[in-house]
PDB file of C-alpha atoms and ligand atoms in Angstrom:
ATOM      1  CA  MET A  12     101.847  83.008 100.137  1.00 91.00           C
ATOM      2  CA  ILE A  13     103.948  82.621 103.282  1.00 95.00           C
ATOM      3  CA  GLY A  14     107.150  82.984 101.253  1.00 96.00           C
ATOM      4  CA  ARG A  15     105.884  86.281  99.810  1.00 97.00           C
ATOM      5  CA  LEU A  16     104.842  87.504 103.259  1.00 98.00           C
ATOM      6  CA  ARG A  17     108.287  86.623 104.668  1.00 98.00           C
ATOM      7  CA  GLU A  18     109.840  88.854 102.007  1.00 98.00           C
ATOM      8  CA  GLU A  19     107.292  91.647 102.549  1.00 98.00           C
ATOM      9  CA  VAL A  20     107.583  91.640 106.363  1.00 98.00           C
ATOM     10  CA  CYS A  21     111.399  91.547 106.167  1.00 98.00           C
ATOM     11  CA  ALA A  22     111.429  94.506 103.744  1.00 98.00           C
ATOM     12  CA  LEU A  23     109.006  96.487 105.932  1.00 98.00           C
ATOM     13  CA  HIS A  24     111.334  96.185 108.921  1.00 98.00           C
ATOM     14  CA  ALA A  25     113.914  98.087 106.852  1.00 98.00           C
ATOM     15  CA  GLU A  26     111.367 100.927 106.578  1.00 98.00           C
ATOM     16  CA  LEU A  27     111.385 101.320 110.382  1.00 98.00           C
ATOM     17  CA  ILE A  28     115.138 101.971 110.200  1.00 98.00           C
ATOM     18  CA  ARG A  29     114.796 104.179 107.112  1.00 98.00           C
ATOM     19  CA  TRP A  30     112.294 106.477 108.855  1.00 98.00           C
ATOM     20  CA  GLY A  31     114.198 106.541 112.178  1.00 98.00           C
ATOM     21  CA  LEU A  32     111.426 104.814 114.135  1.00 98.00           C
ATOM     22  CA  VAL A  33     113.531 102.233 116.039  1.00 98.00           C
ATOM     23  CA  THR A  34     116.849 101.880 117.869  1.00 98.00           C
ATOM     24  CA  TRP A  35     118.900  98.680 118.001  1.00 98.00           C
ATOM     25  CA  THR A  36     116.389  95.763 118.006  1.00 98.00           C
ATOM     26  CA  ALA A  37     113.344  97.639 119.314  1.00 98.00           C
ATOM     27  CA  GLY A  38     110.138  97.462 117.305  1.00 98.00           C
ATOM     28  CA  ASN A  39     108.503  94.825 115.149  1.00 98.00           C
ATOM     29  CA  VAL A  40     106.221  94.323 112.153  1.00 98.00           C
ATOM     30  CA  SER A  41     103.818  91.463 111.488  1.00 98.00           C
ATOM     31  CA  ALA A  42     101.406  90.446 108.734  1.00 98.00           C
ATOM     32  CA  ARG A  43      98.367  88.196 108.953  1.00 98.00           C
ATOM     33  CA  VAL A  44      98.458  85.213 106.581  1.00 98.00           C
ATOM     34  CA  PRO A  45      95.189  85.639 104.623  1.00 97.00           C
ATOM     35  CA  GLY A  46      92.739  82.781 105.137  1.00 96.00           C
ATOM     36  CA  GLU A  47      94.921  81.151 107.801  1.00 97.00           C
ATOM     37  CA  ASP A  48      95.119  81.524 111.587  1.00 98.00           C
ATOM     38  CA  LEU A  49      98.755  82.447 111.170  1.00 98.00           C
ATOM     39  CA  LEU A  50     101.005  85.518 111.256  1.00 98.00           C
ATOM     40  CA  VAL A  51     104.537  86.293 110.097  1.00 98.00           C
ATOM     41  CA  ILE A  52     106.705  88.389 112.468  1.00 98.00           C
ATOM     42  CA  LYS A  53     110.354  89.178 113.133  1.00 98.00           C
ATOM     43  CA  PRO A  54     112.539  87.009 115.378  1.00 98.00           C
ATOM     44  CA  SER A  55     113.111  88.482 118.835  1.00 98.00           C
ATOM     45  CA  GLY A  56     116.247  90.524 119.471  1.00 98.00           C
ATOM     46  CA  VAL A  57     117.802  89.989 116.031  1.00 98.00           C
ATOM     47  CA  GLY A  58     119.540  93.072 114.599  1.00 98.00           C
ATOM     48  CA  TYR A  59     117.722  94.769 111.738  1.00 98.00           C
ATOM     49  CA  HIS A  60     120.746  94.336 109.510  1.00 98.00           C
ATOM     50  CA  GLU A  61     120.577  90.564 110.107  1.00 98.00           C
ATOM     51  CA  LEU A  62     116.895  90.143 109.235  1.00 98.00           C
ATOM     52  CA  THR A  63     116.188  88.038 106.161  1.00 98.00           C
ATOM     53  CA  PRO A  64     112.992  86.522 104.714  1.00 98.00           C
ATOM     54  CA  ALA A  65     114.318  83.144 105.850  1.00 98.00           C
ATOM     55  CA  ASN A  66     114.591  84.126 109.527  1.00 98.00           C
ATOM     56  CA  MET A  67     111.107  85.642 109.745  1.00 98.00           C
ATOM     57  CA  VAL A  68     108.970  83.542 112.103  1.00 98.00           C
ATOM     58  CA  VAL A  69     105.500  82.049 111.506  1.00 98.00           C
ATOM     59  CA  CYS A  70     103.173  81.766 114.531  1.00 98.00           C
ATOM     60  CA  ASP A  71      99.541  80.827 115.070  1.00 98.00           C
ATOM     61  CA  LEU A  72      97.064  83.395 116.400  1.00 98.00           C
ATOM     62  CA  LYS A  73      97.752  82.350 119.965  1.00 95.00           C
ATOM     63  CA  GLY A  74     101.375  83.367 119.454  1.00 95.00           C
ATOM     64  CA  THR A  75     102.737  79.810 119.336  1.00 97.00           C
ATOM     65  CA  LEU A  76     105.694  79.151 117.043  1.00 97.00           C
ATOM     66  CA  VAL A  77     104.694  77.165 113.954  1.00 98.00           C
ATOM     67  CA  GLU A  78     107.647  77.608 111.577  1.00 97.00           C
ATOM     68  CA  GLY A  79     111.121  79.059 112.164  1.00 96.00           C
ATOM     69  CA  GLU A  80     114.470  78.518 113.831  1.00 95.00           C
ATOM     70  CA  HIS A  81     114.254  81.617 116.061  1.00 97.00           C
ATOM     71  CA  SER A  82     112.096  82.663 119.023  1.00 98.00           C
ATOM     72  CA  PRO A  83     109.352  85.011 117.830  1.00 98.00           C
ATOM     73  CA  SER A  84     109.158  88.699 118.786  1.00 98.00           C
ATOM     74  CA  SER A  85     108.359  89.539 122.435  1.00 97.00           C
ATOM     75  CA  ASP A  86     105.204  91.239 121.123  1.00 97.00           C
ATOM     76  CA  THR A  87     103.884  88.234 119.201  1.00 97.00           C
ATOM     77  CA  GLU A  88     101.024  87.615 121.655  1.00 97.00           C
ATOM     78  CA  ALA A  89      99.989  91.251 121.397  1.00 97.00           C
ATOM     79  CA  HIS A  90      99.947  91.121 117.600  1.00 98.00           C
ATOM     80  CA  ALA A  91      98.084  87.773 117.694  1.00 98.00           C
ATOM     81  CA  TYR A  92      95.434  89.157 120.064  1.00 98.00           C
ATOM     82  CA  VAL A  93      94.779  92.045 117.661  1.00 98.00           C
ATOM     83  CA  TYR A  94      94.389  89.659 114.707  1.00 98.00           C
ATOM     84  CA  ARG A  95      92.003  87.413 116.685  1.00 98.00           C
ATOM     85  CA  ASN A  96      89.810  90.326 117.745  1.00 98.00           C
ATOM     86  CA  MET A  97      89.987  92.710 114.780  1.00 98.00           C
ATOM     87  CA  PRO A  98      89.380  90.601 111.621  1.00 97.00           C
ATOM     88  CA  GLU A  99      89.787  93.644 109.351  1.00 97.00           C
ATOM     89  CA  VAL A 100      93.414  94.093 110.480  1.00 98.00           C
ATOM     90  CA  GLY A 101      96.095  92.604 108.208  1.00 98.00           C
ATOM     91  CA  GLY A 102      99.194  94.194 109.705  1.00 98.00           C
ATOM     92  CA  VAL A 103     100.477  95.366 113.120  1.00 98.00           C
ATOM     93  CA  VAL A 104     103.549  97.491 113.866  1.00 99.00           C
ATOM     94  CA  HIS A 105     105.267  98.484 117.108  1.00 98.00           C
ATOM     95  CA  THR A 106     108.004 101.112 117.398  1.00 98.00           C
ATOM     96  CA  HIS A 107     109.717 103.234 120.020  1.00 98.00           C
ATOM     97  CA  SER A 108     109.820 106.295 117.760  1.00 98.00           C
ATOM     98  CA  PRO A 109     111.034 109.146 119.994  1.00 98.00           C
ATOM     99  CA  TYR A 110     108.379 111.852 119.638  1.00 98.00           C
ATOM    100  CA  ALA A 111     105.399 109.486 119.747  1.00 99.00           C
ATOM    101  CA  THR A 112     107.008 107.627 122.668  1.00 98.00           C
ATOM    102  CA  ALA A 113     107.483 110.943 124.509  1.00 98.00           C
ATOM    103  CA  TRP A 114     103.704 111.574 124.226  1.00 98.00           C
ATOM    104  CA  ALA A 115     103.183 107.974 125.465  1.00 98.00           C
ATOM    105  CA  ALA A 116     105.567 108.600 128.385  1.00 98.00           C
ATOM    106  CA  ARG A 117     103.354 111.530 129.440  1.00 98.00           C
ATOM    107  CA  GLY A 118     100.197 109.496 128.859  1.00 98.00           C
ATOM    108  CA  GLU A 119      98.889 112.318 126.668  1.00 98.00           C
ATOM    109  CA  PRO A 120      96.872 111.849 123.452  1.00 98.00           C
ATOM    110  CA  ILE A 121      98.152 113.825 120.461  1.00 98.00           C
ATOM    111  CA  PRO A 122      95.457 116.462 119.733  1.00 98.00           C
ATOM    112  CA  CYS A 123      94.109 116.585 116.171  1.00 98.00           C
ATOM    113  CA  SER A 124      95.145 120.147 115.409  1.00 98.00           C
ATOM    114  CA  ILE A 125      96.579 119.779 111.877  1.00 98.00           C
ATOM    115  CA  THR A 126      95.121 118.501 108.612  1.00 98.00           C
ATOM    116  CA  ALA A 127      97.726 115.702 108.361  1.00 98.00           C
ATOM    117  CA  MET A 128      96.265 114.198 111.574  1.00 98.00           C
ATOM    118  CA  ALA A 129      92.698 114.450 110.252  1.00 98.00           C
ATOM    119  CA  ASP A 130      93.805 112.787 106.991  1.00 98.00           C
ATOM    120  CA  GLU A 131      95.544 109.732 108.454  1.00 98.00           C
ATOM    121  CA  PHE A 132      94.089 109.427 111.970  1.00 98.00           C
ATOM    122  CA  GLY A 133      90.602 110.978 111.706  1.00 98.00           C
ATOM    123  CA  GLY A 134      91.075 112.653 115.098  1.00 98.00           C
ATOM    124  CA  ASP A 135      93.361 112.515 118.122  1.00 98.00           C
ATOM    125  CA  ILE A 136      95.896 109.688 118.457  1.00 98.00           C
ATOM    126  CA  PRO A 137      94.670 108.014 121.652  1.00 98.00           C
ATOM    127  CA  VAL A 138      96.594 106.641 124.645  1.00 98.00           C
ATOM    128  CA  GLY A 139      96.184 102.996 125.651  1.00 98.00           C
ATOM    129  CA  PRO A 140      96.790 101.511 129.120  1.00 98.00           C
ATOM    130  CA  PHE A 141     100.211 100.590 130.465  1.00 98.00           C
ATOM    131  CA  ALA A 142     100.685  96.822 130.166  1.00 97.00           C
ATOM    132  CA  LEU A 143     103.612  94.504 130.757  1.00 95.00           C
ATOM    133  CA  ILE A 144     105.280  92.770 127.824  1.00 93.00           C
ATOM    134  CA  GLY A 145     105.019  89.026 127.261  1.00 80.00           C
ATOM    135  CA  SER A 146     101.291  88.318 127.492  1.00 83.00           C
ATOM    136  CA  ASP A 147      98.213  89.436 125.586  1.00 89.00           C
ATOM    137  CA  ALA A 148      97.755  92.399 127.984  1.00 96.00           C
ATOM    138  CA  ILE A 149      99.238  94.817 125.451  1.00 98.00           C
ATOM    139  CA  GLY A 150      97.010  93.342 122.728  1.00 98.00           C
ATOM    140  CA  ARG A 151      93.932  93.795 124.928  1.00 98.00           C
ATOM    141  CA  GLY A 152      94.897  97.426 125.491  1.00 98.00           C
ATOM    142  CA  ILE A 153      95.344  98.027 121.760  1.00 98.00           C
ATOM    143  CA  VAL A 154      91.954  96.474 120.892  1.00 98.00           C
ATOM    144  CA  GLU A 155      90.112  98.200 123.775  1.00 98.00           C
ATOM    145  CA  THR A 156      91.440 101.557 122.591  1.00 98.00           C
ATOM    146  CA  LEU A 157      91.218 101.221 118.808  1.00 98.00           C
ATOM    147  CA  ARG A 158      88.007  99.191 118.349  1.00 96.00           C
ATOM    148  CA  GLY A 159      85.485 101.640 116.886  1.00 92.00           C
ATOM    149  CA  HIS A 160      88.155 104.366 116.708  1.00 95.00           C
ATOM    150  CA  ARG A 161      89.252 105.883 113.386  1.00 97.00           C
ATOM    151  CA  SER A 162      92.907 106.144 114.412  1.00 98.00           C
ATOM    152  CA  PRO A 163      95.190 103.316 113.202  1.00 98.00           C
ATOM    153  CA  ALA A 164      97.660 104.294 115.945  1.00 99.00           C
ATOM    154  CA  VAL A 165      97.586 104.008 119.747  1.00 98.00           C
ATOM    155  CA  LEU A 166     100.213 105.323 122.182  1.00 98.00           C
ATOM    156  CA  MET A 167     100.562 102.578 124.787  1.00 98.00           C
ATOM    157  CA  ARG A 168     101.203 104.486 128.022  1.00 98.00           C
ATOM    158  CA  GLN A 169     104.853 104.590 129.103  1.00 98.00           C
ATOM    159  CA  HIS A 170     105.791 102.200 126.303  1.00 98.00           C
ATOM    160  CA  GLY A 171     105.303 103.439 122.732  1.00 98.00           C
ATOM    161  CA  PRO A 172     103.155 103.415 119.593  1.00 98.00           C
ATOM    162  CA  PHE A 173     101.394 100.412 118.095  1.00 98.00           C
ATOM    163  CA  THR A 174      99.715 100.783 114.688  1.00 99.00           C
ATOM    164  CA  ILE A 175      97.321  98.642 112.674  1.00 98.00           C
ATOM    165  CA  GLY A 176      96.318  98.528 109.028  1.00 98.00           C
ATOM    166  CA  ARG A 177      94.492  96.454 106.425  1.00 98.00           C
ATOM    167  CA  THR A 178      97.972  95.471 105.287  1.00 98.00           C
ATOM    168  CA  ALA A 179     101.372  95.456 106.980  1.00 98.00           C
ATOM    169  CA  LYS A 180     102.431  98.258 104.620  1.00 98.00           C
ATOM    170  CA  ALA A 181      99.454 100.380 105.765  1.00 98.00           C
ATOM    171  CA  ALA A 182     100.418  99.756 109.400  1.00 98.00           C
ATOM    172  CA  VAL A 183     104.007 100.866 108.655  1.00 98.00           C
ATOM    173  CA  LYS A 184     102.679 104.005 106.956  1.00 98.00           C
ATOM    174  CA  ALA A 185     100.589 104.746 110.063  1.00 98.00           C
ATOM    175  CA  ALA A 186     103.726 104.357 112.220  1.00 99.00           C
ATOM    176  CA  VAL A 187     105.676 106.759 109.977  1.00 98.00           C
ATOM    177  CA  MET A 188     102.847 109.334 109.989  1.00 98.00           C
ATOM    178  CA  CYS A 189     102.351 108.893 113.768  1.00 99.00           C
ATOM    179  CA  GLU A 190     105.958 109.903 114.437  1.00 99.00           C
ATOM    180  CA  ASP A 191     105.726 112.769 111.914  1.00 98.00           C
ATOM    181  CA  VAL A 192     102.677 114.356 113.560  1.00 98.00           C
ATOM    182  CA  ALA A 193     103.998 113.610 117.074  1.00 98.00           C
ATOM    183  CA  ARG A 194     107.078 115.663 116.214  1.00 98.00           C
ATOM    184  CA  THR A 195     105.116 118.518 114.628  1.00 98.00           C
ATOM    185  CA  MET A 196     102.680 118.711 117.540  1.00 98.00           C
ATOM    186  CA  HIS A 197     105.579 118.561 120.009  1.00 98.00           C
ATOM    187  CA  PHE A 198     107.097 121.675 118.420  1.00 98.00           C
ATOM    188  CA  ALA A 199     103.726 123.408 118.221  1.00 98.00           C
ATOM    189  CA  ARG A 200     102.988 122.737 121.882  1.00 96.00           C
ATOM    190  CA  GLN A 201     106.468 123.879 122.949  1.00 95.00           C
ATOM    191  CA  LEU A 202     105.966 127.307 121.379  1.00 94.00           C
ATOM    192  CA  GLY A 203     102.346 127.939 122.233  1.00 94.00           C
ATOM    193  CA  SER A 204      98.871 126.495 122.738  1.00 93.00           C
ATOM    194  CA  VAL A 205      97.207 124.393 120.046  1.00 96.00           C
ATOM    195  CA  GLU A 206      93.564 124.130 119.071  1.00 98.00           C
ATOM    196  CA  ARG A 207      91.826 121.031 117.720  1.00 98.00           C
ATOM    197  CA  LEU A 208      90.315 121.276 114.240  1.00 98.00           C
ATOM    198  CA  PRO A 209      86.501 121.526 114.109  1.00 98.00           C
ATOM    199  CA  ALA A 210      84.917 118.026 114.003  1.00 98.00           C
ATOM    200  CA  ALA A 211      83.227 118.715 110.630  1.00 98.00           C
ATOM    201  CA  ALA A 212      86.584 119.676 109.094  1.00 98.00           C
ATOM    202  CA  VAL A 213      88.207 116.515 110.495  1.00 98.00           C
ATOM    203  CA  ASP A 214      85.413 114.359 109.033  1.00 98.00           C
ATOM    204  CA  SER A 215      85.689 116.027 105.613  1.00 98.00           C
ATOM    205  CA  LEU A 216      89.498 115.831 105.482  1.00 98.00           C
ATOM    206  CA  HIS A 217      89.553 112.198 106.654  1.00 98.00           C
ATOM    207  CA  ASP A 218      86.933 111.157 104.113  1.00 97.00           C
ATOM    208  CA  ARG A 219      88.782 112.849 101.253  1.00 96.00           C
ATOM    209  CA  TYR A 220      92.151 111.411 102.217  1.00 97.00           C
ATOM    210  CA  GLN A 221      90.871 107.872 102.781  1.00 96.00           C
ATOM    211  CA  ASN A 222      88.613 107.727  99.718  1.00 95.00           C
ATOM    212  CA  VAL A 223      89.753 110.224  97.064  1.00 94.00           C
ATOM    213  CA  TYR A 224      93.360 111.348  97.660  1.00 95.00           C
ATOM    214  CA  GLY A 225      96.064 110.317  95.235  1.00 94.00           C
ATOM    215  CA  GLN A 226      95.283 107.856  92.436  1.00 93.00           C
ATOM    216  CA  GLN A 227      92.143 106.416  94.011  1.00 88.00           C
ATOM    217  CA  LYS A 228      89.146 106.007  91.717  1.00 74.00           C
ATOM    218  CA  GLY A 229      87.134 109.197  91.531  1.00 60.00           C
ATOM    219  CA  ALA A 230      90.180 111.331  92.344  1.00 58.00           C
ATOM    220  CA  ARG A 231      89.855 113.163  89.001  1.00 58.00           C
TER     221      ARG A 231
HETATM  222  O1  LIG B   3     109.057  97.093 123.448  1.00 75.57           O
HETATM  223  C1  LIG B   3     109.367  95.915 123.373  1.00 75.57           C
HETATM  224  C2  LIG B   3     108.414  94.837 123.701  1.00 75.57           C
HETATM  225  O2  LIG B   3     107.109  95.395 123.812  1.00 75.57           O
HETATM  226  C3  LIG B   3     110.676  95.500 122.763  1.00 75.57           C
HETATM  227  O3  LIG B   3     111.214  94.503 123.406  1.00 75.57           O
HETATM  228  C4  LIG B   3     110.351  95.315 121.292  1.00 75.57           C
HETATM  229  O4  LIG B   3     110.268  96.628 120.822  1.00 75.57           O
HETATM  230  C5  LIG B   3     111.362  94.503 120.518  1.00 75.57           C
HETATM  231  O5  LIG B   3     111.247  93.193 120.920  1.00 75.57           O
HETATM  232  P1  LIG B   3     111.490  92.009 119.882  1.00 75.57           P
HETATM  233  O6  LIG B   3     112.936  92.130 119.375  1.00 75.57           O
HETATM  234  O7  LIG B   3     110.501  92.163 118.737  1.00 75.57           O
HETATM  235  O8  LIG B   3     111.271  90.763 120.694  1.00 75.57           O
END
């Protein structure tokens, strides 16, 4: 299981580069090890082109290194705090994607004014508190903001987006969609005012997208 997760987490880091969500060594992806108090995450400060399944790091859910030659990501404690406090979460992602990070820099939630936001986020993308790196403060801010919230993304104030998902792949998808809607809403706001969708429409769109869209059972 851990070997497969090393491969999956390594491959998902390449998606952050592919979708233009990170610069240099910023950002990180982790996956919970099912049934274990463990997570797999990238090594800190290692270039994306140098990441391999073998240099992924295994930590316990306090953020302590369990297996690996490298120091774990600076955000390991934040990811670990989320896993300890949100048992339904299987993956956590952090990026510095430019448009979402610009909304975070302003401390402004992204208003749910387009159907793509209702689909993936079920409402606004909220802002979490500013917190310094290197403790579980960021993790506390993520959990405080997202617990009971439909959005899988939070804009940590003056820092950048963190996303969660049932799997690491779902958390990466949320990070990709977060940057996509942050960009669209940036353009919309630049050229005029925007209006939120009616709550009933958001509920209906979110339900369809989460439960029917695509090849899900009952889609036909
Ligand atoms: O923003 C932060 C920490 O929150 C960056 O240092 C982070 O994106 C990358 O750090 P790591 O290389 O994962 O240690």
